[in-house]
PDB file of C-alpha atoms in Angstrom:
ATOM      1  CA  UNK A   1     -24.141  -4.912 -68.689  1.00  0.00           C
ATOM      2  CA  UNK A   2     -22.350  -2.211 -66.673  1.00  0.00           C
ATOM      3  CA  UNK A   3     -23.078  -1.837 -62.980  1.00  0.00           C
ATOM      4  CA  UNK A   4     -21.883   0.097 -59.981  1.00  0.00           C
ATOM      5  CA  UNK A   5     -22.630  -1.348 -56.556  1.00  0.00           C
ATOM      6  CA  UNK A   6     -22.681   0.199 -53.123  1.00  0.00           C
ATOM      7  CA  UNK A   7     -20.409  -0.941 -50.301  1.00  0.00           C
ATOM      8  CA  UNK A   8     -23.009  -3.412 -48.988  1.00  0.00           C
ATOM      9  CA  UNK A   9     -22.805  -5.590 -52.091  1.00  0.00           C
ATOM     10  CA  UNK A  10     -19.128  -6.483 -52.456  1.00  0.00           C
ATOM     11  CA  UNK A  11     -19.752 -10.230 -52.849  1.00  0.00           C
ATOM     12  CA  UNK A  12     -22.369  -9.561 -55.502  1.00  0.00           C
ATOM     13  CA  UNK A  13     -19.875  -7.366 -57.386  1.00  0.00           C
ATOM     14  CA  UNK A  14     -17.420 -10.289 -57.470  1.00  0.00           C
ATOM     15  CA  UNK A  15     -20.088 -12.680 -58.759  1.00  0.00           C
ATOM     16  CA  UNK A  16     -21.179 -10.301 -61.513  1.00  0.00           C
ATOM     17  CA  UNK A  17     -17.559  -9.750 -62.573  1.00  0.00           C
ATOM     18  CA  UNK A  18     -16.978 -13.501 -62.798  1.00  0.00           C
ATOM     19  CA  UNK A  19     -20.095 -13.686 -64.967  1.00  0.00           C
ATOM     20  CA  UNK A  20     -18.511 -11.171 -67.355  1.00  0.00           C
ATOM     21  CA  UNK A  21     -20.162  -7.915 -66.305  1.00  0.00           C
ATOM     22  CA  UNK A  22     -18.259  -4.661 -65.891  1.00  0.00           C
ATOM     23  CA  UNK A  23     -18.851  -3.768 -62.238  1.00  0.00           C
ATOM     24  CA  UNK A  24     -17.420  -0.840 -60.340  1.00  0.00           C
ATOM     25  CA  UNK A  25     -17.215  -1.339 -56.607  1.00  0.00           C
ATOM     26  CA  UNK A  26     -15.720   0.992 -54.043  1.00  0.00           C
ATOM     27  CA  UNK A  27     -15.836   0.663 -50.279  1.00  0.00           C
ATOM     28  CA  UNK A  28     -15.225   4.340 -49.589  1.00  0.00           C
ATOM     29  CA  UNK A  29     -17.248   6.359 -52.113  1.00  0.00           C
ATOM     30  CA  UNK A  30     -19.859   8.763 -50.826  1.00  0.00           C
ATOM     31  CA  UNK A  31     -23.399   8.413 -52.125  1.00  0.00           C
ATOM     32  CA  UNK A  32     -23.024  11.553 -54.234  1.00  0.00           C
ATOM     33  CA  UNK A  33     -19.932  10.044 -55.921  1.00  0.00           C
ATOM     34  CA  UNK A  34     -21.746   6.764 -56.586  1.00  0.00           C
ATOM     35  CA  UNK A  35     -24.654   8.638 -58.147  1.00  0.00           C
ATOM     36  CA  UNK A  36     -22.349  10.813 -60.252  1.00  0.00           C
ATOM     37  CA  UNK A  37     -20.365   7.827 -61.536  1.00  0.00           C
ATOM     38  CA  UNK A  38     -23.520   5.839 -62.309  1.00  0.00           C
ATOM     39  CA  UNK A  39     -25.001   8.732 -64.280  1.00  0.00           C
ATOM     40  CA  UNK A  40     -21.844   9.832 -66.132  1.00  0.00           C
ATOM     41  CA  UNK A  41     -20.826   6.250 -67.071  1.00  0.00           C
ATOM     42  CA  UNK A  42     -24.360   5.027 -67.764  1.00  0.00           C
ATOM     43  CA  UNK A  43     -24.157   2.282 -65.140  1.00  0.00           C
ATOM     44  CA  UNK A  44     -26.986   0.630 -63.246  1.00  0.00           C
ATOM     45  CA  UNK A  45     -26.616   1.329 -59.540  1.00  0.00           C
ATOM     46  CA  UNK A  46     -27.265  -1.714 -57.349  1.00  0.00           C
ATOM     47  CA  UNK A  47     -27.933  -0.914 -53.715  1.00  0.00           C
ATOM     48  CA  UNK A  48     -29.384  -2.194 -50.455  1.00  0.00           C
ATOM     49  CA  UNK A  49     -29.615   1.369 -49.114  1.00  0.00           C
ATOM     50  CA  UNK A  50     -33.195   2.621 -49.404  1.00  0.00           C
ATOM     51  CA  UNK A  51     -32.187   6.283 -49.033  1.00  0.00           C
ATOM     52  CA  UNK A  52     -29.598   5.944 -51.805  1.00  0.00           C
ATOM     53  CA  UNK A  53     -32.201   4.194 -53.965  1.00  0.00           C
ATOM     54  CA  UNK A  54     -34.589   7.115 -53.500  1.00  0.00           C
ATOM     55  CA  UNK A  55     -31.864   9.682 -54.251  1.00  0.00           C
ATOM     56  CA  UNK A  56     -30.898   7.822 -57.437  1.00  0.00           C
ATOM     57  CA  UNK A  57     -34.506   7.645 -58.577  1.00  0.00           C
ATOM     58  CA  UNK A  58     -34.925  11.368 -57.963  1.00  0.00           C
ATOM     59  CA  UNK A  59     -31.808  12.180 -59.985  1.00  0.00           C
ATOM     60  CA  UNK A  60     -32.756  10.003 -62.945  1.00  0.00           C
ATOM     61  CA  UNK A  61     -30.074   7.375 -62.298  1.00  0.00           C
ATOM     62  CA  UNK A  62     -30.973   3.824 -63.310  1.00  0.00           C
ATOM     63  CA  UNK A  63     -31.055   1.994 -59.990  1.00  0.00           C
ATOM     64  CA  UNK A  64     -32.169  -1.345 -58.620  1.00  0.00           C
ATOM     65  CA  UNK A  65     -32.883  -2.016 -54.958  1.00  0.00           C
ATOM     66  CA  UNK A  66     -31.514  -5.476 -54.135  1.00  0.00           C
ATOM     67  CA  UNK A  67     -33.676  -7.269 -51.603  1.00  0.00           C
ATOM     68  CA  UNK A  68     -32.076 -10.736 -51.468  1.00  0.00           C
ATOM     69  CA  UNK A  69     -30.528 -11.781 -48.182  1.00  0.00           C
ATOM     70  CA  UNK A  70     -27.823 -14.011 -49.690  1.00  0.00           C
ATOM     71  CA  UNK A  71     -25.987 -14.461 -52.982  1.00  0.00           C
ATOM     72  CA  UNK A  72     -28.337 -17.051 -54.545  1.00  0.00           C
ATOM     73  CA  UNK A  73     -31.325 -14.793 -53.828  1.00  0.00           C
ATOM     74  CA  UNK A  74     -29.525 -11.725 -55.159  1.00  0.00           C
ATOM     75  CA  UNK A  75     -28.336 -13.496 -58.296  1.00  0.00           C
ATOM     76  CA  UNK A  76     -31.857 -14.798 -58.919  1.00  0.00           C
ATOM     77  CA  UNK A  77     -33.254 -11.263 -58.582  1.00  0.00           C
ATOM     78  CA  UNK A  78     -30.753  -9.794 -61.023  1.00  0.00           C
ATOM     79  CA  UNK A  79     -31.108 -12.661 -63.477  1.00  0.00           C
ATOM     80  CA  UNK A  80     -34.846 -12.045 -63.634  1.00  0.00           C
ATOM     81  CA  UNK A  81     -34.693  -8.247 -63.670  1.00  0.00           C
ATOM     82  CA  UNK A  82     -31.846  -7.824 -66.169  1.00  0.00           C
ATOM     83  CA  UNK A  83     -32.157 -11.113 -68.127  1.00  0.00           C
ATOM     84  CA  UNK A  84     -28.699 -12.210 -66.974  1.00  0.00           C
ATOM     85  CA  UNK A  85     -27.538 -15.775 -67.580  1.00  0.00           C
ATOM     86  CA  UNK A  86     -26.439 -17.565 -64.434  1.00  0.00           C
ATOM     87  CA  UNK A  87     -23.181 -18.926 -65.781  1.00  0.00           C
ATOM     88  CA  UNK A  88     -19.492 -18.190 -65.977  1.00  0.00           C
ATOM     89  CA  UNK A  89     -17.731 -18.191 -69.329  1.00  0.00           C
ATOM     90  CA  UNK A  90     -14.070 -17.740 -68.482  1.00  0.00           C
ATOM     91  CA  UNK A  91     -13.427 -16.348 -71.952  1.00  0.00           C
ATOM     92  CA  UNK A  92     -15.651 -13.383 -71.011  1.00  0.00           C
ATOM     93  CA  UNK A  93     -15.077 -13.349 -67.272  1.00  0.00           C
ATOM     94  CA  UNK A  94     -13.537 -10.422 -65.436  1.00  0.00           C
ATOM     95  CA  UNK A  95     -11.232 -10.471 -62.443  1.00  0.00           C
ATOM     96  CA  UNK A  96     -13.432 -10.622 -59.336  1.00  0.00           C
ATOM     97  CA  UNK A  97     -10.816  -8.595 -57.491  1.00  0.00           C
ATOM     98  CA  UNK A  98     -10.167  -5.662 -59.856  1.00  0.00           C
ATOM     99  CA  UNK A  99     -12.712  -5.930 -62.739  1.00  0.00           C
ATOM    100  CA  UNK A 100     -10.126  -6.376 -65.542  1.00  0.00           C
ATOM    101  CA  UNK A 101     -10.765  -8.851 -68.366  1.00  0.00           C
ATOM    102  CA  UNK A 102      -9.008 -12.172 -67.882  1.00  0.00           C
ATOM    103  CA  UNK A 103      -6.663 -13.692 -70.449  1.00  0.00           C
ATOM    104  CA  UNK A 104      -6.097 -17.421 -70.998  1.00  0.00           C
ATOM    105  CA  UNK A 105      -2.481 -18.390 -70.298  1.00  0.00           C
ATOM    106  CA  UNK A 106      -0.357 -21.504 -70.547  1.00  0.00           C
ATOM    107  CA  UNK A 107       1.053 -23.363 -67.567  1.00  0.00           C
ATOM    108  CA  UNK A 108       4.498 -22.156 -68.588  1.00  0.00           C
ATOM    109  CA  UNK A 109       3.430 -18.513 -68.184  1.00  0.00           C
ATOM    110  CA  UNK A 110       2.258 -18.946 -64.601  1.00  0.00           C
ATOM    111  CA  UNK A 111       4.615 -21.642 -63.272  1.00  0.00           C
ATOM    112  CA  UNK A 112       5.978 -19.394 -60.531  1.00  0.00           C
ATOM    113  CA  UNK A 113       2.548 -17.973 -59.603  1.00  0.00           C
ATOM    114  CA  UNK A 114       0.757 -21.157 -58.450  1.00  0.00           C
ATOM    115  CA  UNK A 115       1.614 -24.215 -56.368  1.00  0.00           C
ATOM    116  CA  UNK A 116       3.105 -27.274 -58.084  1.00  0.00           C
ATOM    117  CA  UNK A 117       0.083 -29.426 -57.214  1.00  0.00           C
ATOM    118  CA  UNK A 118      -2.180 -26.936 -58.964  1.00  0.00           C
ATOM    119  CA  UNK A 119      -0.047 -27.215 -62.100  1.00  0.00           C
ATOM    120  CA  UNK A 120      -0.126 -30.984 -61.778  1.00  0.00           C
ATOM    121  CA  UNK A 121      -3.927 -31.307 -61.600  1.00  0.00           C
ATOM    122  CA  UNK A 122      -5.175 -28.451 -63.783  1.00  0.00           C
ATOM    123  CA  UNK A 123      -4.496 -27.500 -67.390  1.00  0.00           C
ATOM    124  CA  UNK A 124      -6.479 -24.329 -68.067  1.00  0.00           C
ATOM    125  CA  UNK A 125      -5.536 -21.046 -66.431  1.00  0.00           C
ATOM    126  CA  UNK A 126      -6.554 -17.404 -66.745  1.00  0.00           C
ATOM    127  CA  UNK A 127      -4.531 -14.375 -65.699  1.00  0.00           C
ATOM    128  CA  UNK A 128      -5.546 -10.866 -64.729  1.00  0.00           C
ATOM    129  CA  UNK A 129      -3.119  -8.561 -66.480  1.00  0.00           C
ATOM    130  CA  UNK A 130      -3.838  -5.792 -63.995  1.00  0.00           C
ATOM    131  CA  UNK A 131      -3.440  -7.397 -60.562  1.00  0.00           C
ATOM    132  CA  UNK A 132      -1.629 -10.585 -61.623  1.00  0.00           C
ATOM    133  CA  UNK A 133      -4.093 -12.982 -59.990  1.00  0.00           C
ATOM    134  CA  UNK A 134      -4.279 -16.437 -61.601  1.00  0.00           C
ATOM    135  CA  UNK A 135      -7.552 -18.354 -61.864  1.00  0.00           C
ATOM    136  CA  UNK A 136      -8.425 -21.973 -62.693  1.00  0.00           C
ATOM    137  CA  UNK A 137     -11.436 -24.228 -62.299  1.00  0.00           C
ATOM    138  CA  UNK A 138     -10.471 -25.861 -59.030  1.00  0.00           C
ATOM    139  CA  UNK A 139     -12.495 -27.616 -56.346  1.00  0.00           C
ATOM    140  CA  UNK A 140     -14.232 -24.327 -55.432  1.00  0.00           C
ATOM    141  CA  UNK A 141     -16.235 -24.604 -58.666  1.00  0.00           C
ATOM    142  CA  UNK A 142     -18.535 -27.068 -56.918  1.00  0.00           C
ATOM    143  CA  UNK A 143     -19.624 -24.214 -54.625  1.00  0.00           C
ATOM    144  CA  UNK A 144     -19.972 -21.836 -57.568  1.00  0.00           C
ATOM    145  CA  UNK A 145     -22.286 -24.184 -59.462  1.00  0.00           C
ATOM    146  CA  UNK A 146     -24.198 -24.919 -56.258  1.00  0.00           C
ATOM    147  CA  UNK A 147     -24.829 -21.184 -55.797  1.00  0.00           C
ATOM    148  CA  UNK A 148     -26.110 -20.918 -59.378  1.00  0.00           C
ATOM    149  CA  UNK A 149     -28.339 -23.969 -58.843  1.00  0.00           C
ATOM    150  CA  UNK A 150     -29.828 -22.389 -55.712  1.00  0.00           C
ATOM    151  CA  UNK A 151     -30.403 -19.134 -57.604  1.00  0.00           C
ATOM    152  CA  UNK A 152     -32.175 -20.988 -60.428  1.00  0.00           C
ATOM    153  CA  UNK A 153     -34.368 -22.819 -57.899  1.00  0.00           C
ATOM    154  CA  UNK A 154     -35.218 -19.480 -56.300  1.00  0.00           C
ATOM    155  CA  UNK A 155     -36.262 -18.130 -59.704  1.00  0.00           C
ATOM    156  CA  UNK A 156     -38.720 -21.036 -60.122  1.00  0.00           C
ATOM    157  CA  UNK A 157     -40.380 -20.524 -56.745  1.00  0.00           C
TER     158      UNK A 157
END
């Protein structure tokens, strides 16, 4: 699914990208530019701005007003509304920073891009060919899965 999010939802943009969705996110676009991009590129506009939501509706732009106060609540909302799976498949994941598809790489390819301890303890790595950021399933994945668990619990309540 292709989204564009307003400047209030930067964290949500990162989560959706990690989940494999193509998400445009800009901190400095005017509302008119967001609406134009959403319409021209057939993207769903996600916003927490009620005025922007109303403008989008009036202009025939597919829009969703995000009400959740935190990431688990927001992910639960979107999972229900758009039938999104709450999971990360790193073969489909996009760079949370720049939205480019990630590519699996060998340790040899990224030896000079990560710390030696990281190379020692982890075997699978993914590289963003655009910004050069390297990703792996480190200790932070506990927090990622915890966020998904909270979102799933929210969906049940």
